Amino acid sequence: MDGIHDLGGMHGFGPIPIKQGEYVFKADWERRSFALAQALAGPTPFVADQHRQEIERLDAIDYLSMDYFEKWAVATGELLKQAGLVSQEELDTGEKKFDIDGAAHPPTSSAALVGGMKQGAQLAHPAGTEGVRFAPGQPVRVLSNCPTGHTRAPRYVRSRVGSVALVRGVFQFADAVAAGRGPAPEPCYTVAFAARALWGKDAESDDVIYCDLWESYLEPA
Amino acid sequence: MTEQGHDHRDADGHAGHSHDPLEMGAALRVRALEELMIAKGLVDPEALDSVVEYYEREVGPRNGAAVVARAWTDPAFKVWLLEDGTEAIHSMGFTGYQGEHMHVVENTDLVHNVIVCTLCSCYPWPVLGLPPAWYKSAAYRSRVVREPRAVLAEFGLEIPVSTEVRVWDSTAEIRYMVLPQRPAGTENMSSRELADLVTRNGMIGTARV
């Protein structure tokens, strides 16, 4: 979606908050929000692309003003609501109004949760018979359209021409995963964009910006 | 886990007791969510502690620093790391969520690399831990793809015109880490001593080592 989260290239955000920003968690509730998102991914269930999509769906003013881990908590709550596990009233008050089928949504144990974090997710897939459409060095253009749901082609490269730097293999497709149609695997490429192709005469120098883009986002240029 | 980790929860985890009136907004929202989830049996409170402890104690930039120090002292490992970052890093035991597919980019006199996620906050957790607040800020995410040299200057890093800046925007499943240049005068240092020199920002690309 063409949302406020798609920040690349925007003006107006001022200096980097370096001094205030070396911490990872500044309060214990941030730790709890992070841990809740990890622990609820199993029993709800949801995956990272769905959680990112819920953060992107926040009102723009909330996206920019809420603490990072407050956004995580809102997104987790939205996914719980969609799964029918909580109501908005419950989220607002913290008080349980109805029970759920515990057998269908068992909590993840410490060992399983940390074990899963150490193991990682299955994101790549064997290359299919459809093959890979683009080759290293080939010029490609990022399509100009933007779906209304989660997508991973940033606004600042849409309609722009870059060249394929690396063919990455076949991965689950974030747009499809977030929409519940996943994994719909397809090839993914690292595409190099000349800074001058993106920013014109405003580019600082002959620098290069690399983005990882799924095949659906690209056309031959 | 910090000491104040559990002081807000009843012994049996039930919700509904009064809240500290000074704790507002976000903190209340998260507390409500946690109490509700425990009351519904959807989370194991110990598992919440475990996942925080894992990321605060076991996973962090020391992992990445060990990778860098080994690359600086073991030429064959460096070749492997740059050709197949995933396998080389996984061989050191640094596996897991947000590090399934790794690409390590090398800084040289001619190239300076820096990593970002403009769309959210993707970051290589197994080697660098969780990202610092500035990495997630709107300012860093919006600006580093458009004016990387100005952003790096704010970190105190002046990049010569003769050096190409490469910005890696983590827009899919690959996560990036920068292999910084080994500082001069460190020829006699051990891997452990070298690892102590390596900073988180050095592996993001917003600092030299």
Coordinates of C-alpha atoms in Angstrom, one line a residue:
Chain A
M1 CA 0.0 0.0 0.0
D2 CA 1.1 3.5 -0.7
G3 CA 1.3 4.4 2.9
I4 CA 3.3 6.6 5.4
H5 CA 5.5 3.6 6.3
D6 CA 7.1 3.8 2.8
L7 CA 9.5 6.5 3.9
G8 CA 12.5 6.1 1.5
G9 CA 13.3 9.5 -0.1
M10 CA 10.9 11.6 1.8
H11 CA 11.9 15.1 3.0
G12 CA 11.1 16.7 6.4
F13 CA 12.2 14.3 9.1
G14 CA 15.2 16.3 10.3
P15 CA 18.5 15.0 11.7
I16 CA 19.0 11.4 12.6
P17 CA 18.2 10.9 16.3
I18 CA 21.6 9.4 17.0
K19 CA 22.2 10.4 20.6
Q20 CA 18.8 9.5 21.8
G21 CA 18.6 6.4 19.8
E22 CA 21.4 4.0 20.8
Y23 CA 19.1 1.9 23.0
V24 CA 17.0 -1.1 21.8
F25 CA 14.4 -0.9 24.6
K26 CA 13.9 2.2 26.7
A27 CA 11.2 0.8 28.9
D28 CA 10.1 -2.6 30.1
W29 CA 6.8 -2.4 28.4
E30 CA 8.7 -2.3 25.1
R31 CA 10.3 -5.6 26.0
R32 CA 6.9 -7.0 26.7
S33 CA 5.4 -5.8 23.5
F34 CA 8.3 -7.3 21.5
A35 CA 7.9 -10.6 23.4
L36 CA 4.1 -10.7 23.0
A37 CA 4.4 -10.4 19.2
Q38 CA 6.9 -13.3 19.1
A39 CA 4.9 -15.5 21.5
L40 CA 1.6 -14.9 19.9
A41 CA 2.7 -15.6 16.3
G42 CA 2.3 -19.4 17.0
P43 CA -1.0 -19.7 18.7
T44 CA -2.9 -16.9 16.7
P45 CA -1.2 -17.7 14.2
F46 CA 0.4 -15.0 12.1
V47 CA 3.8 -14.3 10.3
A48 CA 6.0 -11.3 10.0
D49 CA 4.5 -10.0 6.7
Q50 CA 1.0 -9.9 8.3
H51 CA 2.3 -8.1 11.3
R52 CA 4.1 -5.5 9.1
Q53 CA 0.8 -5.1 7.1
E54 CA -1.1 -4.2 10.3
I55 CA 1.5 -1.6 11.3
E56 CA 1.2 -0.1 7.8
R57 CA -2.6 0.1 8.2
L58 CA -2.3 2.5 11.1
D59 CA -3.5 6.0 10.5
A60 CA -0.5 8.0 9.1
I61 CA -0.6 10.4 12.1
D62 CA -0.5 7.4 14.5
Y63 CA 2.3 5.8 12.5
L64 CA 4.5 8.8 12.9
S65 CA 3.6 9.6 16.5
M66 CA 3.3 6.3 18.2
D67 CA 6.3 4.6 19.8
Y68 CA 7.7 1.8 17.7
F69 CA 6.7 -1.0 20.1
E70 CA 3.3 0.6 20.7
K71 CA 2.7 0.0 17.0
W72 CA 3.8 -3.6 17.4
A73 CA 1.2 -4.0 20.2
V74 CA -1.6 -2.5 18.1
A75 CA -0.7 -4.7 15.2
T76 CA -0.6 -7.8 17.4
G77 CA -4.0 -6.9 18.8
E78 CA -5.5 -6.4 15.3
L79 CA -4.3 -9.9 14.3
L80 CA -5.8 -11.4 17.4
K81 CA -9.1 -9.7 16.6
Q82 CA -9.0 -11.0 13.1
A83 CA -8.5 -14.5 14.5
G84 CA -11.5 -14.1 16.7
L85 CA -9.5 -14.5 19.8
V86 CA -10.2 -11.0 21.4
S87 CA -12.6 -8.1 21.1
Q88 CA -11.7 -4.5 20.9
E89 CA -13.4 -4.0 24.3
E90 CA -11.0 -6.6 25.8
L91 CA -8.0 -4.9 24.3
D92 CA -9.1 -1.6 25.6
T93 CA -9.7 -2.8 29.2
G94 CA -7.4 -5.8 29.5
E95 CA -10.3 -7.7 31.0
K96 CA -11.4 -11.0 29.5
K97 CA -15.0 -11.1 28.3
F98 CA -15.0 -14.5 26.6
D99 CA -13.0 -17.7 26.7
I100 CA -11.3 -19.3 23.7
D101 CA -10.7 -22.8 22.6
G102 CA -7.4 -23.4 24.3
A103 CA -6.8 -26.7 22.5
A104 CA -7.0 -25.0 19.2
H105 CA -4.6 -22.1 20.2
P106 CA -2.0 -23.6 22.6
P107 CA 0.6 -21.2 24.0
T108 CA 4.1 -21.6 22.8
S109 CA 6.5 -22.9 25.5
S110 CA 9.8 -21.1 26.3
A111 CA 11.8 -23.9 24.7
A112 CA 9.7 -24.0 21.5
L113 CA 9.7 -20.2 21.2
V114 CA 13.4 -19.7 21.7
G115 CA 14.2 -22.8 19.6
G116 CA 12.1 -21.4 16.8
M117 CA 13.8 -18.1 17.0
K118 CA 17.2 -19.8 16.7
Q119 CA 16.1 -22.0 13.9
G120 CA 14.5 -19.2 11.8
A121 CA 11.7 -19.3 9.3
Q122 CA 11.4 -21.2 6.0
L123 CA 11.5 -18.4 3.4
A124 CA 13.2 -19.8 0.4
H125 CA 11.8 -22.5 -2.0
P126 CA 13.3 -24.7 -4.7
A127 CA 13.4 -23.0 -8.0
G128 CA 10.3 -23.9 -10.0
T129 CA 10.0 -25.1 -13.6
E130 CA 8.9 -21.6 -14.6
G131 CA 12.5 -20.5 -14.4
V132 CA 13.9 -17.1 -13.7
R133 CA 12.9 -14.3 -16.0
F134 CA 15.8 -11.8 -15.6
A135 CA 19.5 -12.2 -15.7
P136 CA 22.4 -10.4 -14.0
G137 CA 23.1 -7.1 -15.8
Q138 CA 19.7 -6.9 -17.4
P139 CA 17.9 -3.5 -17.2
V140 CA 14.6 -3.7 -15.5
R141 CA 11.9 -1.2 -14.6
V142 CA 9.8 -1.4 -11.4
L143 CA 6.1 -1.4 -12.2
S144 CA 4.4 1.9 -11.4
N145 CA 1.3 0.3 -9.8
C146 CA 0.9 -0.3 -6.1
P147 CA -1.5 -2.8 -4.6
T148 CA -3.7 -1.6 -1.6
G149 CA -2.3 -4.4 0.7
H150 CA 1.2 -5.1 1.9
T151 CA 3.9 -4.9 -0.8
R152 CA 7.7 -4.6 -0.7
A153 CA 8.5 -2.4 -3.7
P154 CA 9.2 1.0 -2.2
R155 CA 7.7 4.1 -3.8
Y156 CA 11.1 5.7 -4.5
V157 CA 12.0 2.9 -7.0
R158 CA 8.6 2.6 -8.7
S159 CA 8.7 3.4 -12.5
R160 CA 12.5 3.6 -12.2
V161 CA 15.0 1.6 -14.2
G162 CA 17.8 -0.3 -12.5
S163 CA 19.9 -3.3 -13.5
V164 CA 19.8 -6.8 -12.0
A165 CA 22.8 -7.2 -9.7
L166 CA 22.1 -10.6 -8.3
V167 CA 19.6 -13.3 -8.8
R168 CA 18.6 -14.4 -5.3
G169 CA 16.6 -17.6 -5.9
V170 CA 13.0 -18.3 -5.2
F171 CA 11.3 -16.9 -2.0
Q172 CA 7.8 -16.8 -0.6
F173 CA 6.1 -13.6 -1.9
A174 CA 5.5 -11.1 0.8
D175 CA 2.4 -9.6 -0.9
A176 CA 0.7 -13.0 -1.1
V177 CA 1.8 -14.1 2.4
A178 CA 0.4 -10.9 4.0
A179 CA -2.9 -11.3 2.1
G180 CA -3.3 -14.9 3.3
R181 CA -2.6 -16.4 -0.2
G182 CA 1.0 -17.4 0.6
P183 CA 3.6 -18.6 0.1
A184 CA 3.2 -18.2 -3.7
P185 CA 7.0 -18.4 -4.2
E186 CA 8.6 -16.5 -7.0
P187 CA 12.1 -15.4 -8.0
C188 CA 13.7 -12.4 -6.2
Y189 CA 16.4 -10.1 -7.5
T190 CA 18.8 -7.5 -6.1
V191 CA 18.4 -4.5 -8.4
A192 CA 21.0 -1.7 -8.5
F193 CA 19.7 1.8 -9.0
A194 CA 22.1 4.7 -9.8
A195 CA 21.5 7.5 -7.4
R196 CA 21.2 9.8 -10.3
A197 CA 18.5 7.6 -11.8
L198 CA 16.5 8.0 -8.6
W199 CA 17.2 11.6 -7.6
G200 CA 18.3 13.3 -10.7
K201 CA 20.5 16.4 -10.3
D202 CA 19.9 16.2 -6.5
A203 CA 21.9 13.1 -6.2
E204 CA 25.0 13.6 -4.0
S205 CA 27.4 11.6 -6.2
D206 CA 27.6 8.6 -8.4
D207 CA 26.4 6.3 -5.7
V208 CA 24.2 3.2 -5.9
I209 CA 21.1 2.0 -4.1
Y210 CA 20.2 -1.7 -4.0
C211 CA 16.8 -3.1 -3.4
D212 CA 15.6 -6.7 -3.3
L213 CA 12.6 -7.0 -5.5
W214 CA 10.3 -9.9 -6.4
E215 CA 9.8 -10.8 -10.0
S216 CA 6.1 -9.5 -10.0
Y217 CA 7.4 -6.0 -9.3
L218 CA 9.6 -5.9 -12.5
E219 CA 9.4 -5.7 -16.2
P220 CA 12.1 -5.6 -18.9
A221 CA 13.4 -2.1 -19.6
Chain B
M1 CA 15.3 -9.3 32.0
T2 CA 15.2 -6.3 34.3
E3 CA 14.1 -6.4 37.9
Q4 CA 10.8 -4.7 37.2
G5 CA 9.7 -7.4 34.8
H6 CA 6.9 -8.9 36.9
D7 CA 5.8 -6.4 39.4
H8 CA 2.6 -5.6 37.6
R9 CA 1.2 -9.1 37.4
D10 CA -0.8 -10.9 40.0
A11 CA 0.7 -14.1 41.2
D12 CA -1.8 -16.1 39.2
G13 CA -1.7 -13.8 36.2
H14 CA -5.3 -12.5 36.5
A15 CA -6.2 -9.2 35.0
G16 CA -8.4 -6.5 36.4
H17 CA -6.5 -5.0 39.3
S18 CA -5.8 -1.3 39.4
H19 CA -3.1 0.3 37.3
D20 CA -0.5 2.8 38.2
P21 CA -2.1 6.1 37.2
L22 CA 1.3 7.5 36.1
E23 CA 1.8 4.8 33.5
M24 CA -0.1 6.0 30.5
G25 CA -0.8 5.3 26.9
A26 CA 1.5 2.8 25.3
A27 CA 2.5 1.1 28.5
L28 CA -1.1 0.7 29.5
R29 CA -2.0 -0.8 26.2
V30 CA 0.8 -3.3 26.3
R31 CA 0.0 -4.2 29.9
A32 CA -3.6 -4.8 29.0
L33 CA -2.6 -7.0 26.1
E34 CA -0.3 -9.1 28.3
E35 CA -2.8 -9.5 31.0
L36 CA -5.5 -10.4 28.6
M37 CA -3.3 -13.0 26.8
I38 CA -2.4 -14.6 30.0
A39 CA -6.0 -14.7 31.2
K40 CA -7.0 -16.4 27.9
G41 CA -4.1 -18.8 28.1
L42 CA -2.6 -17.7 24.8
V43 CA 0.8 -17.0 26.2
D44 CA 3.1 -18.7 28.7
P45 CA 4.5 -15.8 30.8
E46 CA 7.8 -17.6 31.1
A47 CA 8.1 -17.7 27.4
L48 CA 7.8 -13.9 27.3
D49 CA 10.8 -13.7 29.7
S50 CA 12.7 -16.2 27.7
V51 CA 12.4 -14.4 24.4
V52 CA 13.5 -11.1 25.9
E53 CA 16.4 -12.8 27.7
Y54 CA 17.5 -14.5 24.5
Y55 CA 17.7 -11.2 22.6
E56 CA 19.2 -9.2 25.4
R57 CA 21.8 -11.8 26.6
E58 CA 22.6 -14.2 23.8
V59 CA 22.1 -12.3 20.6
G60 CA 23.8 -9.0 19.8
P61 CA 26.5 -7.2 18.0
R62 CA 29.2 -9.4 19.7
N63 CA 28.1 -12.1 17.3
G64 CA 28.7 -10.0 14.3
A65 CA 32.0 -8.8 15.7
A66 CA 33.2 -12.4 16.0
V67 CA 32.3 -12.9 12.3
V68 CA 34.2 -9.7 11.3
A69 CA 37.3 -10.6 13.4
R70 CA 37.4 -14.0 11.9
A71 CA 37.1 -12.6 8.4
W72 CA 40.0 -10.2 9.2
T73 CA 42.3 -13.1 10.3
D74 CA 41.2 -16.0 8.2
P75 CA 41.4 -15.2 4.4
A76 CA 39.6 -18.4 3.4
F77 CA 36.7 -17.6 5.7
K78 CA 36.5 -14.1 4.4
V79 CA 36.2 -15.4 0.8
W80 CA 33.4 -17.8 2.0
L81 CA 31.7 -15.0 4.0
L82 CA 31.6 -12.7 1.0
E83 CA 30.5 -15.4 -1.4
D84 CA 28.0 -17.1 0.8
G85 CA 27.3 -15.1 3.9
T86 CA 24.4 -17.3 4.9
E87 CA 26.5 -20.5 5.1
A88 CA 29.6 -18.9 6.6
I89 CA 27.6 -17.1 9.4
H90 CA 25.5 -20.1 10.1
S91 CA 28.6 -22.2 10.4
M92 CA 29.5 -20.1 13.5
G93 CA 26.2 -20.9 15.1
F94 CA 24.6 -17.5 14.4
T95 CA 21.3 -18.8 12.9
G96 CA 17.7 -17.8 13.4
Y97 CA 14.9 -15.5 12.7
Q98 CA 15.8 -12.5 10.6
G99 CA 19.1 -14.1 9.6
E100 CA 17.9 -16.9 7.4
H101 CA 19.5 -15.3 4.3
M102 CA 22.6 -13.2 4.8
H103 CA 24.6 -11.1 2.5
V104 CA 27.8 -9.5 3.8
V105 CA 29.1 -6.4 1.9
E106 CA 32.8 -5.4 2.2
N107 CA 34.0 -1.9 2.8
T108 CA 37.2 -1.0 0.9
D109 CA 39.0 2.2 0.0
L110 CA 36.8 2.4 -3.1
V111 CA 33.4 1.3 -1.7
H112 CA 31.5 2.2 1.5
N113 CA 28.4 0.2 2.3
V114 CA 25.5 1.1 4.5
I115 CA 22.3 -0.8 5.3
V116 CA 18.7 0.3 5.9
C117 CA 15.1 -0.9 5.7
T118 CA 13.1 2.0 4.4
L119 CA 9.7 0.1 4.6
C120 CA 9.9 -1.1 8.3
S121 CA 13.0 -2.1 10.3
C122 CA 14.4 -5.3 8.8
Y123 CA 17.8 -6.0 10.5
P124 CA 20.1 -9.1 10.8
W125 CA 19.1 -10.2 14.3
P126 CA 21.3 -13.2 14.8
V127 CA 24.5 -11.2 14.1
L128 CA 23.6 -7.7 15.3
G129 CA 20.7 -8.3 17.8
L130 CA 17.7 -6.0 17.7
P131 CA 18.1 -2.6 15.9
P132 CA 18.8 0.6 17.8
A133 CA 16.1 3.3 17.9
W134 CA 17.8 5.5 15.4
Y135 CA 17.9 2.7 12.8
K136 CA 14.0 2.6 13.0
S137 CA 13.6 6.3 12.9
A138 CA 11.7 8.1 10.1
A139 CA 14.8 10.4 9.6
Y140 CA 17.2 7.5 8.9
R141 CA 14.8 5.5 6.8
S142 CA 13.8 8.4 4.6
R143 CA 17.1 10.1 4.2
V144 CA 19.8 7.4 3.9
V145 CA 18.7 6.3 0.4
R146 CA 18.5 9.9 -0.9
E147 CA 21.4 11.6 0.8
P148 CA 23.6 8.8 2.3
R149 CA 26.7 11.1 2.5
A150 CA 24.8 13.7 4.5
V151 CA 23.5 11.0 6.8
L152 CA 26.9 9.5 7.3
A153 CA 28.3 12.9 8.0
E154 CA 25.9 13.2 10.9
F155 CA 27.5 10.1 12.3
G156 CA 30.8 11.8 11.9
L157 CA 31.8 9.8 8.8
E158 CA 33.1 11.9 5.8
I159 CA 33.2 9.7 2.7
P160 CA 35.7 10.9 0.0
V161 CA 34.3 11.6 -3.5
S162 CA 36.6 8.8 -4.8
T163 CA 34.7 6.3 -2.7
E164 CA 31.4 4.9 -4.0
V165 CA 28.6 4.7 -1.5
R166 CA 26.3 1.6 -1.8
V167 CA 23.1 1.7 0.2
W168 CA 21.4 -1.7 0.7
D169 CA 17.6 -1.4 1.3
S170 CA 16.4 -4.6 3.0
T171 CA 13.1 -4.9 1.1
A172 CA 12.8 -8.7 0.9
E173 CA 14.1 -11.7 2.9
I174 CA 17.8 -11.0 2.6
R175 CA 19.5 -9.3 5.5
Y176 CA 22.7 -7.4 5.2
M177 CA 25.8 -6.9 7.3
V178 CA 28.8 -4.7 6.5
L179 CA 32.3 -6.1 6.8
P180 CA 34.3 -3.0 7.9
Q181 CA 37.9 -2.3 7.0
R182 CA 40.4 -3.6 9.4
P183 CA 42.1 -0.7 11.1
A184 CA 45.8 -0.1 10.5
G185 CA 48.2 -1.0 13.3
T186 CA 46.2 -4.1 14.4
E187 CA 48.4 -6.7 12.7
N188 CA 49.5 -8.3 16.0
M189 CA 46.0 -8.4 17.6
S190 CA 44.2 -11.6 18.3
S191 CA 40.7 -12.3 17.0
R192 CA 39.3 -11.6 20.4
E193 CA 41.1 -8.2 20.6
L194 CA 40.0 -7.4 17.1
A195 CA 36.4 -8.3 17.9
D196 CA 36.4 -5.8 20.8
L197 CA 37.2 -3.1 18.2
V198 CA 34.1 -3.9 16.1
T199 CA 31.1 -1.8 16.8
R200 CA 27.4 -2.3 15.9
N201 CA 27.5 0.9 13.8
G202 CA 30.6 -0.4 12.0
M203 CA 28.5 -3.4 10.8
I204 CA 25.6 -1.2 9.8
G205 CA 28.0 1.1 7.9
T206 CA 27.4 4.3 9.9
A207 CA 30.9 4.2 11.5
R208 CA 34.4 3.0 10.7
V209 CA 36.2 0.7 12.9

